[in-house]
Amino acid sequence: MAGNNFVIEVEKGKDASDGQPSIGPVYRSSFAANGFPAPIPGMESCWDIFRMSVEKYPDNRMLGRRQIVDGKAGKYVWQTYREVYDIVIKVGNSIRSCDVVEGGKCGIYGANCPEWIISMEACNAHGLYCVPLYDTLGAGAVEFIICHAEISIAFVEEKKINELFKTFPASTEHLKTIVSFGKVTPEQKADAEKHGLKIYPWEEFLQLGENKNYDLPVKKKTDICTIMYTSGTTGDPKGVLISNDSIVTLIAGVKRLLGSVNEQLTMKDVYISYLPLAHIFDRVIEELFISHGASIGFWRGDVKLLVEDIGELKPSIFCAVPRVLDRIYSGLLQKISAGGLLKKKMFDLAYTYKYYNMKKGRKHGEASPICDKIVFSKVKQGLGGNVRLILSGAAPLSTHVEEFLRVVACCHVLQGYGLTESCAGSFVSLPNELSMLGTVGPPVPNIDVRLESVPEMNYDALASTPRGEICIKGNTLFSGYYKREDLTREVLIDGWFHTGDIGEWQPNGSMKIIDRKKNIFKLSQGEYVAVENLENIYGLVSAIDSIWIYGNSFESFLVAVVNPNKEALESWGADNNVSGDFESLCQNPKAKEFILGELAKTGKEKKLKGFEFIKAVHLDPMPFDMERDLLTPTYKKKRPQLLKYYQSVIDEMYKSASKPNA
């Protein structure tokens, strides 16, 4: 692999020794052959990213939202960098006037909007920890984060205020001030005051800091700028500490990468902000845009209106999770089929011809300009007409969808990989490299990467096809888990972050993600599922003896194989006039419905999220056993073997279960 263009070897691999598994060679991006790019002089913190752009591009459009006139959405209305800066300074002074000092924790809760970024920049200005709050982590997550991070002030979207109130009284030990991004009702004001809290509408809050001028503290690279909570394997979310240095280093690396492939960002670029700012992926992309004096337009917060917002904004860069791109793909296929036979034939011919030329090494723009003009330009128009780069992250993108979009979208389609702990972008595929299809590309030029063998899963980092756990080293890494040094020590060893993902180096230096070391996986919409935790919850159902839950990154819902409890199923049969012995009851669709109902009841009781509910079950009268190699001697489930054994059953369940409404 050392001989290819995209990575260089910087250290040899090591054989297994002292009970430690073998380690593959250390590689880095060939764009960093002469060392990692240094951040721009003077850019030490996230505040500097914004401040320097305000100085350089005061009149550029920074944040935009659609004006709503008589209930109809009109054009995007923009605030310039200078205008945003003036509001940020006001917000900062107001925060400080509420007795929040440097190092204080500030929560932000709500959909992406200009006020989100303004609140975040006010935190950056005053050296406060910005702590996003979001509820996809589970019912008690918002309360847990407020209490765990000791948040004293929270900015909140108008329609989330009542959700925030549900965290009372536990959260009120720390939380003293709430600021609405919009209005506050008299009832909400009374409710907050009853719990000893102050709550302000946005405009009123801005006036608190009038005539006050607090000095901005000096910020260091090592200072923490945000705590991002991410789902733990079991139980509570973990607070990932992200320093100024992580974000500033990442931006320098991405800048070098885009420059090296001739796709530099400029101040003319436009971004559509809809992926949650509470996640690292969108946060760092928006920081990147701010660093270039570029423009960020916000969606209206409704997925059904996203395409319309895109049409109005005409973004040049579009970031997505696979679920969104899957929707675009199936929408396009429907349109092609509905267009009649002749149009479909024309599309297929154009597709085959352009793909053939791309495989021969032609760039997407040169592979077939005529097909682009006549056939594919409509696809480009559907995304506003200006998109030059689609970046997919957060979960793996199906190869057929990636290939399709690379051909028809008339822009680069790149797939990236990273974790909150690695400050998002650690790998990204490169433009015009069709050989990288189905991979996450080579490392970004600011990290070193190596694979570590996982003998118990038969992954060998020193084999001719190197496979193993992906380990990352570099300044983009997190500073630890907040108040959980024990968990930090488990994953951060000698400066190497162990991702828990199994990767396979490709001959061209790109990485393919092939497995997960621990039993936690993502569904296609990017939601993590801690499967052991769920199995423990569903294990409480008295009508079942054992359950194995399955899901993967290409499906949006979970299925399960269940060993029902014999007595419970037989007595249900007797009560419901369903005859037959235990084996035949297990085949009965009504019995499956009964078990699904019991699982759903427990799911509701335990306040599980929608994606954690089981959508289809297979009932196996024969308990999981060691004879079929489905359990270890200590009765732990052997997941790869279970999948192999039940593969056809799983495929059938996904085929026949009607997918939940996307």
XYZ file of C-alpha atoms in Angstrom:
662
model
C 0.000 0.000 0.000
C 2.946 2.312 0.639
C 3.433 2.922 -3.074
C 0.137 4.719 -3.780
C -0.578 8.427 -4.080
C -2.908 9.152 -1.186
C -1.148 8.075 2.035
C 2.441 7.881 3.199
C 3.856 5.520 5.812
C 5.398 7.343 8.773
C 6.072 4.398 11.108
C 6.437 0.631 10.727
C 3.949 -1.839 12.180
C 4.662 -3.963 15.294
C 4.144 -7.661 15.970
C 2.035 -8.838 18.894
C 3.931 -8.880 22.216
C 3.243 -9.041 25.981
C -0.374 -9.972 25.379
C -0.864 -6.845 23.232
C -2.263 -7.365 19.720
C -0.173 -6.538 16.647
C -0.323 -3.020 15.235
C -0.259 -1.995 11.601
C 1.959 0.752 10.137
C 1.101 4.402 10.831
C -0.101 6.321 7.778
C -0.980 9.937 7.082
C -2.366 11.823 4.101
C 0.106 12.451 1.298
C -1.146 16.056 1.369
C 0.748 16.276 4.684
C 3.993 14.790 3.311
C 5.919 17.824 4.597
C 4.077 18.044 7.908
C 0.591 18.968 9.034
C -0.718 22.408 8.026
C -0.429 25.027 10.765
C -3.509 27.077 11.658
C -3.602 30.670 10.394
C -1.350 32.879 12.569
C -3.410 34.505 15.321
C -6.178 31.880 15.106
C -5.998 30.301 18.541
C -9.660 29.788 19.361
C -13.172 29.499 17.906
C -13.685 33.154 18.823
C -10.694 34.083 16.627
C -12.271 32.233 13.673
C -15.296 34.540 13.854
C -13.477 37.726 14.937
C -10.949 37.495 12.089
C -13.716 37.012 9.510
C -15.624 40.024 10.877
C -12.461 42.113 10.429
C -11.800 40.733 6.947
C -15.350 40.456 5.546
C -17.566 42.836 7.613
C -20.155 43.314 4.850
C -20.410 39.698 3.656
C -23.714 37.918 4.166
C -23.286 35.628 7.174
C -26.601 34.271 8.507
C -29.834 34.089 6.519
C -33.399 32.961 7.176
C -36.528 33.041 5.067
C -38.850 35.923 5.723
C -42.388 34.776 6.460
C -44.976 37.190 5.039
C -48.688 36.374 5.554
C -47.764 32.787 6.402
C -45.789 32.383 3.161
C -42.033 31.942 3.047
C -40.330 34.569 0.937
C -36.708 35.269 0.089
C -33.751 34.762 2.400
C -33.014 37.845 4.509
C -29.378 38.225 5.585
C -27.375 39.613 8.463
C -23.790 40.600 7.664
C -20.731 39.520 9.664
C -20.593 42.981 11.267
C -24.321 42.934 12.173
C -24.011 39.460 13.712
C -20.909 40.569 15.626
C -22.786 43.530 17.162
C -25.588 41.226 18.389
C -23.055 38.658 19.691
C -21.375 41.371 21.789
C -24.782 42.371 23.230
C -25.688 38.751 24.011
C -22.277 38.240 25.649
C -22.734 41.286 27.880
C -26.238 40.118 28.809
C -24.959 36.626 29.715
C -22.242 38.120 31.910
C -24.774 40.388 33.619
C -26.534 37.182 34.784
C -23.444 36.318 36.890
C -22.116 33.780 34.400
C -18.308 33.945 34.403
C -15.509 32.507 32.263
C -15.625 28.692 32.350
C -19.399 28.770 32.984
C -21.643 26.295 31.158
C -24.251 27.529 28.707
C -26.856 25.185 27.179
C -28.357 25.639 23.705
C -31.524 23.719 22.869
C -33.382 23.876 19.574
C -33.316 23.562 15.800
C -30.615 25.382 13.826
C -31.315 29.107 13.448
C -29.306 32.364 13.485
C -29.849 32.733 17.254
C -28.183 29.320 17.777
C -24.967 30.542 16.140
C -25.193 33.949 17.847
C -25.512 32.281 21.297
C -22.622 29.931 20.444
C -20.386 32.852 19.381
C -21.264 34.714 22.590
C -20.010 31.649 24.504
C -16.853 31.619 22.359
C -16.288 35.343 23.098
C -16.449 34.959 26.865
C -14.688 31.618 27.292
C -17.886 29.762 28.246
C -18.489 26.076 27.533
C -21.201 25.806 24.891
C -23.254 22.678 25.682
C -25.831 21.633 23.061
C -28.943 19.968 24.504
C -30.887 17.556 22.360
C -33.534 14.967 23.020
C -32.716 12.166 20.561
C -30.501 10.713 23.298
C -33.599 9.647 25.242
C -36.296 11.057 27.505
C -34.076 11.996 30.420
C -31.082 13.160 28.367
C -31.755 16.910 28.558
C -32.170 16.736 32.333
C -29.079 14.543 32.641
C -26.914 16.943 30.578
C -28.067 20.066 32.479
C -27.273 18.410 35.815
C -24.074 16.660 34.703
C -22.567 19.701 32.976
C -23.935 22.052 35.680
C -25.528 24.395 33.142
C -26.541 27.749 34.649
C -28.002 29.471 31.575
C -29.865 27.915 28.639
C -30.868 29.374 25.282
C -33.920 27.619 23.897
C -36.098 27.571 20.801
C -39.590 28.882 21.549
C -41.325 25.546 20.955
C -38.861 23.646 23.178
C -39.453 25.785 26.289
C -42.076 23.404 27.701
C -39.765 20.434 27.058
C -37.102 22.225 29.084
C -39.596 22.778 31.909
C -40.015 18.987 32.151
C -36.500 18.865 33.630
C -37.735 20.778 36.721
C -37.150 20.534 39.643
C -33.929 18.455 39.222
C -32.314 20.885 36.766
C -33.076 24.006 38.827
C -30.198 23.209 41.187
C -27.894 24.590 38.464
C -30.149 26.296 35.922
C -30.893 29.915 36.847
C -31.644 31.699 33.545
C -33.571 30.711 30.418
C -33.486 32.755 27.210
C -36.051 32.118 24.461
C -34.969 32.488 20.834
C -38.373 34.121 20.373
C -41.212 34.997 22.732
C -42.259 33.828 26.215
C -45.896 33.362 27.294
C -47.152 34.770 30.637
C -47.791 31.149 31.784
C -44.180 30.189 31.018
C -42.910 33.253 32.877
C -44.999 32.332 35.925
C -43.891 28.696 35.748
C -40.199 29.629 35.608
C -40.504 32.146 38.445
C -42.297 29.556 40.585
C -39.085 27.496 40.368
C -36.900 30.526 41.106
C -35.730 30.984 37.506
C -35.630 34.035 35.292
C -36.877 33.610 31.718
C -36.426 36.243 28.984
C -37.733 36.682 25.449
C -34.850 37.245 22.984
C -35.288 41.003 22.471
C -35.658 41.692 26.194
C -32.542 39.642 26.982
C -30.467 41.749 24.541
C -31.327 44.840 26.583
C -29.929 43.367 29.830
C -26.402 44.087 28.678
C -27.124 47.638 27.450
C -24.471 50.099 28.655
C -22.468 47.238 30.169
C -19.129 46.330 28.658
C -17.378 43.236 29.902
C -13.781 42.600 28.845
C -13.292 39.496 26.743
C -10.958 37.030 28.461
C -7.785 35.840 26.723
C -8.505 32.424 25.261
C -5.969 29.623 24.940
C -5.809 26.805 22.406
C -6.196 24.246 25.164
C -9.379 25.866 26.545
C -12.538 23.808 26.110
C -15.054 25.511 23.832
C -17.823 22.918 23.831
C -19.027 19.767 25.573
C -20.873 17.561 23.102
C -22.841 14.741 24.657
C -22.891 11.501 22.734
C -24.694 8.218 23.392
C -22.897 5.759 25.634
C -23.050 2.002 25.024
C -25.222 1.620 28.066
C -26.876 4.204 30.215
C -25.855 7.825 30.389
C -24.598 10.040 27.557
C -20.894 10.926 27.649
C -19.723 14.557 27.562
C -17.003 14.884 24.928
C -14.687 17.808 25.712
C -13.713 19.645 22.519
C -10.939 22.245 22.753
C -10.362 25.326 20.627
C -7.282 23.557 19.267
C -9.330 20.598 17.956
C -11.568 22.818 15.825
C -8.818 25.208 14.669
C -6.597 22.233 13.685
C -9.450 20.531 11.854
C -10.173 23.680 9.835
C -6.506 23.959 8.796
C -6.531 20.295 7.681
C -9.762 20.575 5.685
C -8.489 23.781 4.065
C -5.298 21.967 2.968
C -7.352 19.020 1.693
C -9.769 21.149 -0.368
C -6.887 23.217 -1.732
C -4.984 20.075 -2.745
C -7.918 18.805 -4.837
C -8.703 22.256 -6.261
C -12.012 22.710 -4.443
C -11.143 25.615 -2.130
C -13.966 27.252 -0.233
C -14.405 30.960 -0.920
C -16.475 33.752 0.573
C -18.966 33.196 -2.258
C -19.889 29.711 -0.992
C -23.355 29.152 0.479
C -24.324 26.425 2.952
C -27.758 25.118 3.914
C -27.884 24.585 7.683
C -30.307 21.816 8.624
C -28.254 18.949 10.122
C -28.326 19.461 13.915
C -25.772 21.930 15.265
C -25.895 19.793 18.414
C -23.732 17.286 16.513
C -20.077 17.826 15.669
C -20.488 17.223 11.896
C -22.574 20.339 11.288
C -20.811 22.428 13.941
C -17.366 22.104 12.322
C -18.712 22.652 8.792
C -20.334 25.910 9.932
C -17.090 26.980 11.676
C -15.301 26.233 8.379
C -17.748 28.433 6.454
C -17.396 31.241 8.999
C -13.588 31.051 8.666
C -13.939 31.821 4.931
C -16.437 34.667 5.308
C -19.011 32.502 3.504
C -22.807 32.430 3.972
C -25.007 30.110 6.038
C -28.734 29.938 5.269
C -31.067 28.156 7.706
C -33.912 25.818 6.808
C -37.396 26.315 8.288
C -37.069 23.259 10.502
C -39.423 21.022 8.518
C -37.997 18.156 6.490
C -40.937 18.315 4.050
C -39.993 21.898 3.182
C -36.228 21.269 2.913
C -36.177 20.889 -0.882
C -38.097 24.147 -1.228
C -35.626 25.925 1.099
C -32.741 24.540 -0.975
C -34.403 25.804 -4.165
C -34.645 29.307 -2.698
C -31.163 29.384 -1.101
C -29.268 27.676 -3.968
C -26.425 26.372 -1.756
C -23.028 25.472 -3.220
C -22.207 22.861 -0.561
C -24.735 20.315 0.686
C -23.993 18.089 3.682
C -26.259 15.149 4.301
C -26.735 11.936 6.204
C -27.439 8.805 4.104
C -31.128 8.853 5.006
C -31.558 12.208 3.224
C -29.580 11.031 0.178
C -31.595 7.768 0.101
C -34.764 9.903 -0.106
C -33.330 11.960 -2.955
C -32.302 8.742 -4.744
C -35.724 7.079 -4.465
C -37.455 10.338 -5.411
C -35.356 10.545 -8.581
C -36.028 6.896 -9.470
C -39.785 7.493 -9.113
C -39.606 10.546 -11.374
C -37.647 8.608 -14.011
C -40.175 5.730 -14.003
C -43.108 8.146 -14.150
C -41.607 9.940 -17.159
C -42.519 7.167 -19.593
C -40.525 4.604 -21.517
C -38.704 6.931 -23.893
C -37.449 9.222 -21.132
C -36.350 6.232 -19.061
C -34.461 4.755 -22.035
C -32.749 8.084 -22.637
C -31.809 8.358 -18.965
C -30.372 4.817 -18.891
C -28.292 5.436 -22.026
C -26.942 8.736 -20.690
C -26.161 7.105 -17.330
C -24.296 4.148 -18.864
C -22.300 6.397 -21.197
C -21.279 8.923 -18.519
C -20.426 6.237 -15.945
C -18.298 4.416 -18.536
C -16.287 7.605 -19.150
C -15.934 8.296 -15.421
C -14.592 4.764 -14.923
C -11.961 5.534 -17.560
C -10.743 8.366 -15.330
C -12.618 11.371 -16.706
C -13.753 14.041 -14.234
C -17.533 14.170 -13.701
C -17.784 17.520 -15.507
C -15.904 16.214 -18.562
C -17.353 12.692 -18.735
C -20.337 13.777 -20.849
C -21.212 17.483 -20.938
C -23.995 16.778 -23.451
C -25.715 14.229 -21.142
C -25.333 16.684 -18.263
C -26.987 19.414 -20.283
C -29.862 17.408 -21.725
C -30.566 14.779 -19.041
C -28.868 15.411 -15.695
C -29.202 19.193 -15.390
C -32.727 18.686 -13.960
C -31.215 16.769 -11.018
C -28.804 19.636 -10.386
C -31.692 22.133 -10.542
C -33.553 20.061 -7.945
C -30.768 20.948 -5.484
C -30.942 24.629 -6.398
C -28.607 24.510 -9.403
C -25.381 25.600 -7.659
C -24.296 22.555 -5.635
C -20.684 21.619 -6.408
C -20.074 19.340 -3.454
C -22.293 16.855 -1.591
C -20.702 15.510 1.578
C -22.234 12.489 3.289
C -21.384 11.582 6.874
C -22.699 10.121 10.167
C -23.435 6.608 8.768
C -22.325 4.608 5.711
C -23.852 5.539 2.358
C -24.976 2.589 0.198
C -22.571 2.137 -2.700
C -25.370 2.087 -5.308
C -26.730 5.427 -4.030
C -23.249 6.960 -3.971
C -22.489 5.769 -7.505
C -25.860 7.000 -8.808
C -25.445 10.475 -7.293
C -21.842 10.758 -8.511
C -23.130 10.260 -12.048
C -26.387 12.249 -12.045
C -25.933 15.090 -9.514
C -23.362 16.948 -11.668
C -21.210 17.608 -8.596
C -18.701 15.828 -6.382
C -20.230 13.311 -3.970
C -17.853 12.588 -1.109
C -18.227 10.312 1.881
C -16.566 11.178 5.180
C -15.978 9.444 8.503
C -15.256 10.740 11.966
C -16.525 10.712 15.525
C -17.401 13.394 18.039
C -14.176 12.374 19.790
C -12.119 13.040 16.642
C -13.887 16.357 15.950
C -15.826 14.901 12.979
C -13.808 14.779 9.749
C -11.047 12.181 10.043
C -11.364 10.601 6.596
C -12.977 11.882 3.422
C -13.054 10.461 -0.098
C -11.591 12.609 -2.871
C -13.267 14.214 -5.903
C -13.049 12.363 -9.243
C -11.650 9.190 -7.656
C -14.219 6.591 -8.656
C -12.043 3.873 -7.106
C -12.972 5.298 -3.689
C -16.638 4.391 -4.133
C -17.887 2.599 -1.009
C -14.980 3.853 1.120
C -14.533 6.874 3.385
C -11.351 7.879 1.546
C -7.882 8.588 2.952
C -7.165 10.427 6.229
C -7.588 14.208 6.415
C -4.107 15.870 6.501
C -4.057 16.542 10.244
C -4.056 13.058 11.806
C -2.016 9.853 11.894
C -3.891 6.577 11.539
C -3.101 2.945 12.260
C -5.039 -0.283 12.575
C -4.814 -2.501 15.647
C -5.469 -6.227 15.236
C -8.560 -7.707 16.906
C -7.664 -11.425 17.210
C -11.036 -12.447 18.715
C -12.746 -11.208 15.538
C -10.003 -12.547 13.225
C -8.913 -9.084 12.090
C -5.195 -8.795 11.382
C -3.611 -5.359 10.882
C -0.444 -6.913 9.402
C -2.179 -9.172 6.850
C -1.885 -8.542 3.086
C -5.373 -6.970 3.346
C -4.898 -5.070 6.620
C -7.948 -5.060 8.875
C -8.350 -3.952 12.475
C -9.627 -1.319 14.865
C -9.089 2.194 13.533
C -6.880 4.250 15.862
C -6.311 7.989 15.389
C -3.685 10.399 16.746
C -3.519 14.174 16.339
C -4.518 17.572 17.693
C -8.120 17.198 16.499
C -8.762 14.623 19.226
C -11.005 15.406 22.176
C -9.596 16.309 25.592
C -11.469 13.534 27.429
C -14.960 12.692 28.669
C -16.254 15.242 31.181
C -16.058 13.880 34.753
C -15.365 10.372 33.355
C -11.609 9.838 33.378
C -12.234 6.096 33.654
C -13.932 6.054 30.232
C -11.280 8.368 28.766
C -8.500 5.964 29.824
C -10.305 3.081 28.096
C -10.208 4.705 24.656
C -7.268 7.132 24.768
C -4.086 5.090 25.142
C -0.644 6.697 24.627
C -2.252 9.472 22.607
C -4.060 7.030 20.292
C -7.858 7.184 20.220
C -9.436 3.748 19.741
C -12.578 4.312 17.678
C -14.204 0.894 18.166
C -14.754 0.739 14.384
C -13.107 -1.949 12.283
C -11.512 -0.655 9.093
C -9.808 -2.186 6.073
C -7.116 -0.284 4.174
C -7.707 -0.274 0.410
C -4.773 -0.511 -2.017
C -5.238 3.180 -2.930
C -4.892 4.358 0.688
C -8.563 4.880 1.407
C -10.336 3.285 4.351
C -13.369 1.045 4.280
C -15.431 0.654 7.468
C -16.389 -3.013 7.740
C -17.500 -3.715 11.318
C -17.938 -2.431 14.856
C -15.821 -3.759 17.723
C -18.423 -3.180 20.417
C -22.098 -3.967 20.186
C -23.277 -0.512 19.280
C -24.283 0.412 15.775
C -25.973 3.153 13.796
C -29.193 2.978 11.839
C -29.393 4.579 8.398
C -30.684 7.878 9.818
C -27.507 8.172 11.919
C -29.034 7.217 15.299
C -26.912 5.022 17.568
C -28.428 1.868 19.004
C -26.861 0.356 22.114
C -28.143 -3.114 21.445
C -27.200 -4.841 24.729
C -28.940 -2.105 26.652
C -32.111 -2.586 24.564
C -31.979 -6.368 24.928
C -31.862 -5.905 28.703
C -34.936 -3.661 28.585
C -36.938 -5.954 26.282
C -35.757 -8.928 28.342
C -38.167 -7.711 31.036
C -41.123 -8.860 28.909
C -42.518 -11.918 30.690
C -43.767 -13.557 27.475
C -40.218 -14.058 26.184
C -37.229 -16.025 27.396
C -34.555 -14.485 25.203
C -34.178 -11.848 22.494
C -31.541 -10.999 19.905
C -31.973 -7.576 18.300
C -30.516 -6.749 14.916
C -30.098 -3.587 12.875
C -27.508 -2.127 10.526
C -26.503 1.157 8.949
C -28.433 0.485 5.746
C -31.809 0.021 7.463
C -33.807 2.570 9.436
C -35.412 0.183 11.933
C -34.726 -2.810 14.194
C -35.858 -6.426 13.927
C -35.480 -9.280 16.426
C -35.368 -13.026 16.850
C -37.236 -14.045 20.004
C -37.362 -17.251 22.031
C -40.915 -16.991 23.430
C -41.812 -18.335 26.836
C -43.602 -21.657 26.203
C -46.205 -21.344 28.985
C -46.987 -17.717 28.186
C -47.466 -18.377 24.468
C -49.580 -21.489 25.036
C -51.844 -19.714 27.521
C -52.207 -16.785 25.062
C -53.187 -19.372 22.411
C -55.813 -20.909 24.681
C -57.242 -17.494 25.617
C -57.473 -16.393 21.996
C -58.751 -19.608 20.389
C -55.503 -20.105 18.489
C -54.866 -23.837 18.386
C -51.667 -25.743 17.754
C -48.560 -26.864 19.624
C -45.676 -24.546 20.633
C -43.839 -24.952 17.286
C -46.883 -24.086 15.189
C -47.829 -21.174 17.476
C -44.387 -19.713 16.797
C -45.225 -19.718 13.075
C -48.574 -17.987 13.605
C -48.690 -14.322 12.463
C -51.105 -13.513 15.307
C -48.586 -14.809 17.847
C -45.947 -12.532 16.302
C -48.355 -9.600 16.640
C -48.929 -10.490 20.285
C -45.180 -10.585 21.044
C -44.606 -7.311 19.125
C -47.396 -5.729 21.196
C -45.789 -6.892 24.454
C -42.397 -5.517 23.350
C -44.009 -2.190 22.364
C -45.723 -1.928 25.764
C -42.386 -2.253 27.542
C -40.801 0.158 25.067
C -43.427 2.780 25.878
C -43.144 2.208 29.626
C -39.385 2.652 29.447
C -39.802 5.770 27.235
C -37.738 4.352 24.394
C -37.236 6.456 21.256
C -39.153 5.565 18.081
C -36.112 4.046 16.392
C -35.534 1.759 19.409
C -38.866 -0.031 18.896
C -38.820 -3.460 17.229
C -40.704 -3.443 13.923
C -40.671 -7.191 13.113
C -40.004 -10.445 14.990
C -39.238 -14.054 14.188
C -40.243 -16.556 16.893
C -37.874 -19.481 17.320
C -39.169 -22.225 19.642
C -35.601 -23.527 20.004
C -33.575 -21.487 22.538
C -30.227 -19.991 21.422
C -27.583 -22.562 22.361
C -23.886 -23.462 22.293
C -24.520 -26.493 20.049
C -25.303 -24.199 17.115
C -22.431 -21.902 18.189
C -24.855 -19.069 18.973
C -23.701 -18.566 22.582
C -20.356 -18.500 24.375
C -19.783 -20.827 27.364
C -20.731 -17.866 29.581
C -24.031 -17.484 27.650
C -23.026 -14.285 25.850
C -24.550 -13.928 22.395
C -22.195 -14.486 19.478
C -23.555 -11.771 17.209
C -21.696 -12.574 13.975
C -22.747 -16.230 14.279
C -26.371 -15.311 15.083
C -26.462 -13.163 11.967
C -25.009 -15.944 9.827
C -27.480 -18.478 11.230
C -30.568 -16.255 10.890
C -29.508 -14.315 7.766
C -32.404 -15.500 5.579
C -34.913 -14.786 8.376
C -33.473 -11.265 8.816
C -33.622 -10.578 5.059
C -37.230 -11.761 4.968
C -38.209 -9.541 7.933
C -36.700 -6.447 6.305
C -38.390 -7.302 3.031
C -41.848 -7.854 4.469
C -41.907 -5.356 7.340
C -43.446 -2.217 5.989
C -40.834 0.429 6.563
C -41.785 3.128 9.055
C -42.703 6.404 7.383
C -39.453 8.098 6.625
